[in-house]
Amino acid sequence: DAGVTQSPTHLIKTRGQHVTLRCSPISGHKSVSWYQQVLGQGPQFIFQYYEKEERGRGNFPDRFSARQFPNYSSELNVNALLLGDSALYLCASSLPGMNTEAFFGQGTRLTVV
Amino acid sequence: AQKVTQAQTEISVVEKEDVTLDCVYETRDTTYYLFWYKQPPSGELVFLIRRNSFDEQNEISGRYSWNFQKSTSSFNFTITASQVVDSAVYFCALSEANNNDMRFGAGTRLTVKP
């Protein structure tokens, strides 16, 4: 079975631009979460979606948004990119239920110049 | 508020040594969940273990073992007879009940030298 897949793997954007990151969960997983991992730090929670509904949001500005599609895949959108948005963006999927273990993809490395 | 502290930033050991990675957490909830993840250079976080706050039994899985002590708010991870392939960054994480925000520690970089 395929694990969590994310695309693209690497991305370079200019300040002020917009970016869309994509994630496909493990088959059968209906919950998708997004995390931002700045170099040298632990991942920080951005969003969780379940059945296309937002179930949780971390302390991130409104420039960050996400959505989940009927096939449970998800997109993370970031507008008006800042240099500080440069990070590894990780997507995780999990089975329904609270506090279940999350399975992560390999991430998208975003560099803002 | 939930918080996870991994005081050891980097640890270096020689192959076959035992090594313990420390994790201390803070939470006001009585129901919570603790996790350990491994992040190899490829970047993907690999799930290792999940424990709930009502299960203080220590767990052993092959060379890995976990010591959960509520009295000291710690959930430490020991690798016995370490191997080069164990080299990675290890993260401890906490999730409070009915809260989808998994809070990670800053991670401990483990280097196992041959």
mmCIF file of C-alpha atoms in Angstrom:
data_model
loop_
_atom_site.group_PDB
_atom_site.id
_atom_site.type_symbol
_atom_site.label_atom_id
_atom_site.label_comp_id
_atom_site.label_asym_id
_atom_site.label_seq_id
_atom_site.Cartn_x
_atom_site.Cartn_y
_atom_site.Cartn_z
ATOM 1 C CA ASP A 1 0.000 0.000 0.000
ATOM 2 C CA ALA A 2 1.212 3.482 -0.812
ATOM 3 C CA GLY A 3 2.024 5.754 2.066
ATOM 4 C CA VAL A 4 1.224 9.439 2.288
ATOM 5 C CA THR A 5 2.361 11.156 -0.886
ATOM 6 C CA GLN A 6 3.128 14.841 -1.222
ATOM 7 C CA SER A 7 3.875 17.015 -4.213
ATOM 8 C CA PRO A 8 6.008 18.727 -5.195
ATOM 9 C CA THR A 9 9.044 17.563 -3.223
ATOM 10 C CA HIS A 10 10.886 20.843 -3.617
ATOM 11 C CA LEU A 11 9.738 24.323 -4.524
ATOM 12 C CA ILE A 12 11.353 27.737 -4.819
ATOM 13 C CA LYS A 13 9.127 30.804 -4.725
ATOM 14 C CA THR A 14 9.621 34.552 -4.549
ATOM 15 C CA ARG A 15 8.381 36.724 -1.708
ATOM 16 C CA GLY A 16 4.785 37.781 -2.240
ATOM 17 C CA GLN A 17 3.903 34.827 -4.412
ATOM 18 C CA HIS A 18 1.322 32.169 -3.682
ATOM 19 C CA VAL A 19 1.955 28.430 -3.315
ATOM 20 C CA THR A 20 -0.195 25.297 -3.315
ATOM 21 C CA LEU A 21 1.042 22.059 -1.789
ATOM 22 C CA ARG A 22 -0.719 18.741 -2.314
ATOM 23 C CA CYS A 23 -1.165 15.625 -0.253
ATOM 24 C CA SER A 24 -2.725 12.211 -0.824
ATOM 25 C CA PRO A 25 -3.445 10.225 2.327
ATOM 26 C CA ILE A 26 -3.034 6.528 2.916
ATOM 27 C CA SER A 27 -5.952 4.601 1.463
ATOM 28 C CA GLY A 28 -8.716 4.364 4.073
ATOM 29 C CA HIS A 29 -7.504 7.355 6.059
ATOM 30 C CA LYS A 30 -10.049 10.163 6.137
ATOM 31 C CA SER A 31 -8.148 12.643 8.269
ATOM 32 C CA VAL A 32 -5.322 14.842 6.965
ATOM 33 C CA SER A 33 -3.124 17.197 8.973
ATOM 34 C CA TRP A 34 -0.550 19.741 7.876
ATOM 35 C CA TYR A 35 2.609 20.695 9.779
ATOM 36 C CA GLN A 36 5.356 23.224 9.207
ATOM 37 C CA GLN A 37 8.885 22.256 10.198
ATOM 38 C CA VAL A 38 11.454 25.007 10.250
ATOM 39 C CA LEU A 39 15.068 23.840 10.099
ATOM 40 C CA GLY A 40 16.281 22.629 13.473
ATOM 41 C CA GLN A 41 12.841 22.619 15.093
ATOM 42 C CA GLY A 42 10.016 20.188 15.629
ATOM 43 C CA PRO A 43 6.944 20.217 13.386
ATOM 44 C CA GLN A 44 4.252 22.778 14.181
ATOM 45 C CA PHE A 45 0.585 22.010 13.642
ATOM 46 C CA ILE A 46 -1.152 24.091 10.981
ATOM 47 C CA PHE A 47 -4.471 22.386 10.172
ATOM 48 C CA GLN A 48 -6.419 19.180 10.452
ATOM 49 C CA TYR A 49 -9.240 18.178 8.123
ATOM 50 C CA TYR A 50 -11.666 15.318 8.458
ATOM 51 C CA GLU A 51 -14.419 14.571 5.967
ATOM 52 C CA LYS A 52 -13.727 17.916 4.276
ATOM 53 C CA GLU A 53 -14.326 19.835 7.492
ATOM 54 C CA GLU A 54 -11.659 21.770 9.363
ATOM 55 C CA ARG A 55 -11.220 20.096 12.742
ATOM 56 C CA GLY A 56 -8.336 22.106 14.094
ATOM 57 C CA ARG A 57 -6.157 25.076 13.359
ATOM 58 C CA GLY A 58 -2.799 26.027 14.787
ATOM 59 C CA ASN A 59 -1.411 29.474 15.442
ATOM 60 C CA PHE A 60 -0.804 30.509 11.840
ATOM 61 C CA PRO A 61 -1.910 33.676 10.017
ATOM 62 C CA ASP A 62 -4.848 33.785 7.631
ATOM 63 C CA ARG A 63 -2.392 33.637 4.743
ATOM 64 C CA PHE A 64 -2.454 29.896 5.361
ATOM 65 C CA SER A 65 -5.516 27.991 4.216
ATOM 66 C CA ALA A 66 -6.340 24.428 3.314
ATOM 67 C CA ARG A 67 -9.073 22.234 2.016
ATOM 68 C CA GLN A 68 -9.891 18.563 1.680
ATOM 69 C CA PHE A 69 -11.480 16.963 -1.339
ATOM 70 C CA PRO A 70 -14.092 14.165 -1.575
ATOM 71 C CA ASN A 71 -11.301 11.631 -2.207
ATOM 72 C CA TYR A 72 -9.682 12.823 1.088
ATOM 73 C CA SER A 73 -6.685 14.385 -0.619
ATOM 74 C CA SER A 74 -5.791 17.853 0.568
ATOM 75 C CA GLU A 75 -4.211 21.117 -0.482
ATOM 76 C CA LEU A 76 -2.374 23.650 1.626
ATOM 77 C CA ASN A 77 -2.312 27.185 0.244
ATOM 78 C CA VAL A 78 -0.067 29.975 1.414
ATOM 79 C CA ASN A 79 -0.559 33.517 0.105
ATOM 80 C CA ALA A 80 1.795 36.492 0.143
ATOM 81 C CA LEU A 81 4.822 34.364 0.915
ATOM 82 C CA LEU A 82 7.395 35.643 3.372
ATOM 83 C CA LEU A 83 11.007 34.570 3.769
ATOM 84 C CA GLY A 84 10.004 33.056 7.110
ATOM 85 C CA ASP A 85 7.658 30.634 5.363
ATOM 86 C CA SER A 86 10.677 28.700 4.130
ATOM 87 C CA ALA A 87 10.322 25.289 5.741
ATOM 88 C CA LEU A 88 9.525 21.617 5.251
ATOM 89 C CA TYR A 89 5.757 21.208 5.005
ATOM 90 C CA LEU A 90 4.603 17.826 6.196
ATOM 91 C CA CYS A 91 1.289 16.174 5.564
ATOM 92 C CA ALA A 92 0.028 13.376 7.787
ATOM 93 C CA SER A 93 -2.964 11.094 7.504
ATOM 94 C CA SER A 94 -4.692 9.128 10.208
ATOM 95 C CA LEU A 95 -7.632 6.873 10.801
ATOM 96 C CA PRO A 96 -10.860 8.427 12.094
ATOM 97 C CA GLY A 97 -10.902 9.135 15.822
ATOM 98 C CA MET A 98 -9.170 11.539 18.096
ATOM 99 C CA ASN A 99 -5.501 11.355 18.907
ATOM 100 C CA THR A 100 -4.730 8.397 16.669
ATOM 101 C CA GLU A 101 -1.225 8.003 15.349
ATOM 102 C CA ALA A 102 -0.407 10.087 12.310
ATOM 103 C CA PHE A 103 1.531 8.769 9.337
ATOM 104 C CA PHE A 104 3.635 11.346 7.564
ATOM 105 C CA GLY A 105 4.691 11.946 3.998
ATOM 106 C CA GLN A 106 8.197 12.961 3.008
ATOM 107 C CA GLY A 107 7.239 16.599 2.885
ATOM 108 C CA THR A 108 7.578 19.525 0.513
ATOM 109 C CA ARG A 109 10.678 21.645 0.982
ATOM 110 C CA LEU A 110 9.621 25.244 0.291
ATOM 111 C CA THR A 111 12.255 27.918 -0.150
ATOM 112 C CA VAL A 112 11.146 31.540 -0.368
ATOM 113 C CA VAL A 113 13.715 33.931 -1.861
ATOM 114 C CA ALA B 1 -1.078 24.687 27.611
ATOM 115 C CA GLN B 2 0.691 21.630 26.319
ATOM 116 C CA LYS B 3 4.461 21.599 26.019
ATOM 117 C CA VAL B 4 7.141 19.037 25.248
ATOM 118 C CA THR B 5 10.782 19.453 26.197
ATOM 119 C CA GLN B 6 13.614 17.415 24.765
ATOM 120 C CA ALA B 7 16.610 18.815 26.565
ATOM 121 C CA GLN B 8 19.179 16.797 24.652
ATOM 122 C CA THR B 9 19.845 18.569 21.377
ATOM 123 C CA GLU B 10 22.433 16.104 20.103
ATOM 124 C CA ILE B 11 23.746 12.757 21.290
ATOM 125 C CA SER B 12 26.627 10.815 19.802
ATOM 126 C CA VAL B 13 27.332 7.190 20.696
ATOM 127 C CA VAL B 14 29.386 4.345 19.340
ATOM 128 C CA GLU B 15 27.636 1.360 17.827
ATOM 129 C CA LYS B 16 26.354 -1.209 20.350
ATOM 130 C CA GLU B 17 26.084 1.340 23.134
ATOM 131 C CA ASP B 18 22.732 1.846 24.828
ATOM 132 C CA VAL B 19 21.258 5.342 24.608
ATOM 133 C CA THR B 20 18.302 7.035 26.300
ATOM 134 C CA LEU B 21 16.467 9.989 24.816
ATOM 135 C CA ASP B 22 14.650 12.129 27.363
ATOM 136 C CA CYS B 23 11.197 13.656 26.986
ATOM 137 C CA VAL B 24 9.407 15.787 29.564
ATOM 138 C CA TYR B 25 5.902 17.057 28.953
ATOM 139 C CA GLU B 26 3.453 19.536 30.448
ATOM 140 C CA THR B 27 -0.314 19.371 30.255
ATOM 141 C CA ARG B 28 -3.299 20.262 32.406
ATOM 142 C CA ASP B 29 -5.411 17.472 30.944
ATOM 143 C CA THR B 30 -5.790 14.149 32.670
ATOM 144 C CA THR B 31 -6.320 12.393 29.357
ATOM 145 C CA TYR B 32 -3.563 12.785 26.814
ATOM 146 C CA TYR B 33 -1.460 10.837 24.368
ATOM 147 C CA LEU B 34 2.293 10.634 23.934
ATOM 148 C CA PHE B 35 4.157 9.732 20.779
ATOM 149 C CA TRP B 36 7.674 9.138 19.532
ATOM 150 C CA TYR B 37 8.663 9.671 15.910
ATOM 151 C CA LYS B 38 11.924 9.086 14.058
ATOM 152 C CA GLN B 39 13.011 11.444 11.275
ATOM 153 C CA PRO B 40 15.794 10.050 9.086
ATOM 154 C CA PRO B 41 17.626 12.318 6.617
ATOM 155 C CA SER B 42 14.924 11.638 4.012
ATOM 156 C CA GLY B 43 12.622 13.862 6.066
ATOM 157 C CA GLU B 44 9.673 11.532 6.552
ATOM 158 C CA LEU B 45 8.543 11.191 10.160
ATOM 159 C CA VAL B 46 8.273 7.526 11.076
ATOM 160 C CA PHE B 47 5.803 6.592 13.804
ATOM 161 C CA LEU B 48 7.317 4.564 16.645
ATOM 162 C CA ILE B 49 4.845 4.468 19.519
ATOM 163 C CA ARG B 50 1.646 5.954 20.956
ATOM 164 C CA ARG B 51 0.694 5.728 24.629
ATOM 165 C CA ASN B 52 -2.302 7.108 26.480
ATOM 166 C CA SER B 53 -2.107 8.707 29.898
ATOM 167 C CA PHE B 54 -3.877 5.832 31.606
ATOM 168 C CA ASP B 55 -1.387 3.219 30.508
ATOM 169 C CA GLU B 56 1.868 3.575 32.414
ATOM 170 C CA GLN B 57 3.131 0.148 31.523
ATOM 171 C CA ASN B 58 6.560 0.283 29.969
ATOM 172 C CA GLU B 59 6.842 -1.110 26.490
ATOM 173 C CA ILE B 60 9.546 -3.001 24.675
ATOM 174 C CA SER B 61 9.733 -3.532 20.944
ATOM 175 C CA GLY B 62 12.906 -5.264 19.859
ATOM 176 C CA ARG B 63 15.814 -2.976 20.712
ATOM 177 C CA TYR B 64 13.450 -0.110 21.571
ATOM 178 C CA SER B 65 11.888 0.470 24.955
ATOM 179 C CA TRP B 66 9.847 3.272 26.475
ATOM 180 C CA ASN B 67 9.578 4.342 30.109
ATOM 181 C CA PHE B 68 6.444 6.352 30.915
ATOM 182 C CA GLN B 69 6.362 7.951 34.376
ATOM 183 C CA LYS B 70 3.437 10.250 35.160
ATOM 184 C CA SER B 71 4.989 11.229 38.496
ATOM 185 C CA THR B 72 7.820 12.982 36.674
ATOM 186 C CA SER B 73 5.871 13.776 33.458
ATOM 187 C CA SER B 74 8.427 11.900 31.429
ATOM 188 C CA PHE B 75 8.274 9.511 28.508
ATOM 189 C CA ASN B 76 11.831 8.407 27.818
ATOM 190 C CA PHE B 77 13.002 6.273 24.918
ATOM 191 C CA THR B 78 15.889 3.822 25.118
ATOM 192 C CA ILE B 79 17.652 2.147 22.227
ATOM 193 C CA THR B 80 19.615 -0.920 23.273
ATOM 194 C CA ALA B 81 22.697 -1.978 21.337
ATOM 195 C CA SER B 82 22.467 0.999 18.984
ATOM 196 C CA GLN B 83 23.195 0.612 15.290
ATOM 197 C CA VAL B 84 24.329 3.073 12.621
ATOM 198 C CA VAL B 85 20.852 2.883 11.062
ATOM 199 C CA ASP B 86 19.424 4.371 14.253
ATOM 200 C CA SER B 87 21.047 7.697 13.365
ATOM 201 C CA ALA B 88 18.215 10.191 12.958
ATOM 202 C CA VAL B 89 16.357 12.985 14.710
ATOM 203 C CA TYR B 90 13.890 11.668 17.253
ATOM 204 C CA PHE B 91 10.804 13.637 18.267
ATOM 205 C CA CYS B 92 8.563 13.246 21.263
ATOM 206 C CA ALA B 93 5.023 14.625 20.890
ATOM 207 C CA LEU B 94 1.958 15.223 23.061
ATOM 208 C CA SER B 95 -1.687 15.375 22.085
ATOM 209 C CA GLU B 96 -4.397 16.312 24.564
ATOM 210 C CA ALA B 97 -7.716 14.528 24.406
ATOM 211 C CA ASN B 98 -10.129 15.969 21.849
ATOM 212 C CA ASN B 99 -7.446 18.284 20.574
ATOM 213 C CA ASN B 100 -6.054 17.703 17.118
ATOM 214 C CA ASP B 101 -2.933 19.747 17.762
ATOM 215 C CA MET B 102 -0.006 17.357 18.224
ATOM 216 C CA ARG B 103 2.711 19.332 20.013
ATOM 217 C CA PHE B 104 6.256 18.236 19.174
ATOM 218 C CA GLY B 105 9.452 18.735 21.092
ATOM 219 C CA ALA B 106 12.476 20.274 19.389
ATOM 220 C CA GLY B 107 13.944 16.842 18.720
ATOM 221 C CA THR B 108 17.154 15.037 19.626
ATOM 222 C CA ARG B 109 19.670 14.308 16.904
ATOM 223 C CA LEU B 110 21.209 10.892 17.500
ATOM 224 C CA THR B 111 24.409 9.941 15.735
ATOM 225 C CA VAL B 112 25.601 6.355 16.022
ATOM 226 C CA LYS B 113 29.191 5.920 14.907
ATOM 227 C CA PRO B 114 30.557 2.590 13.670
#
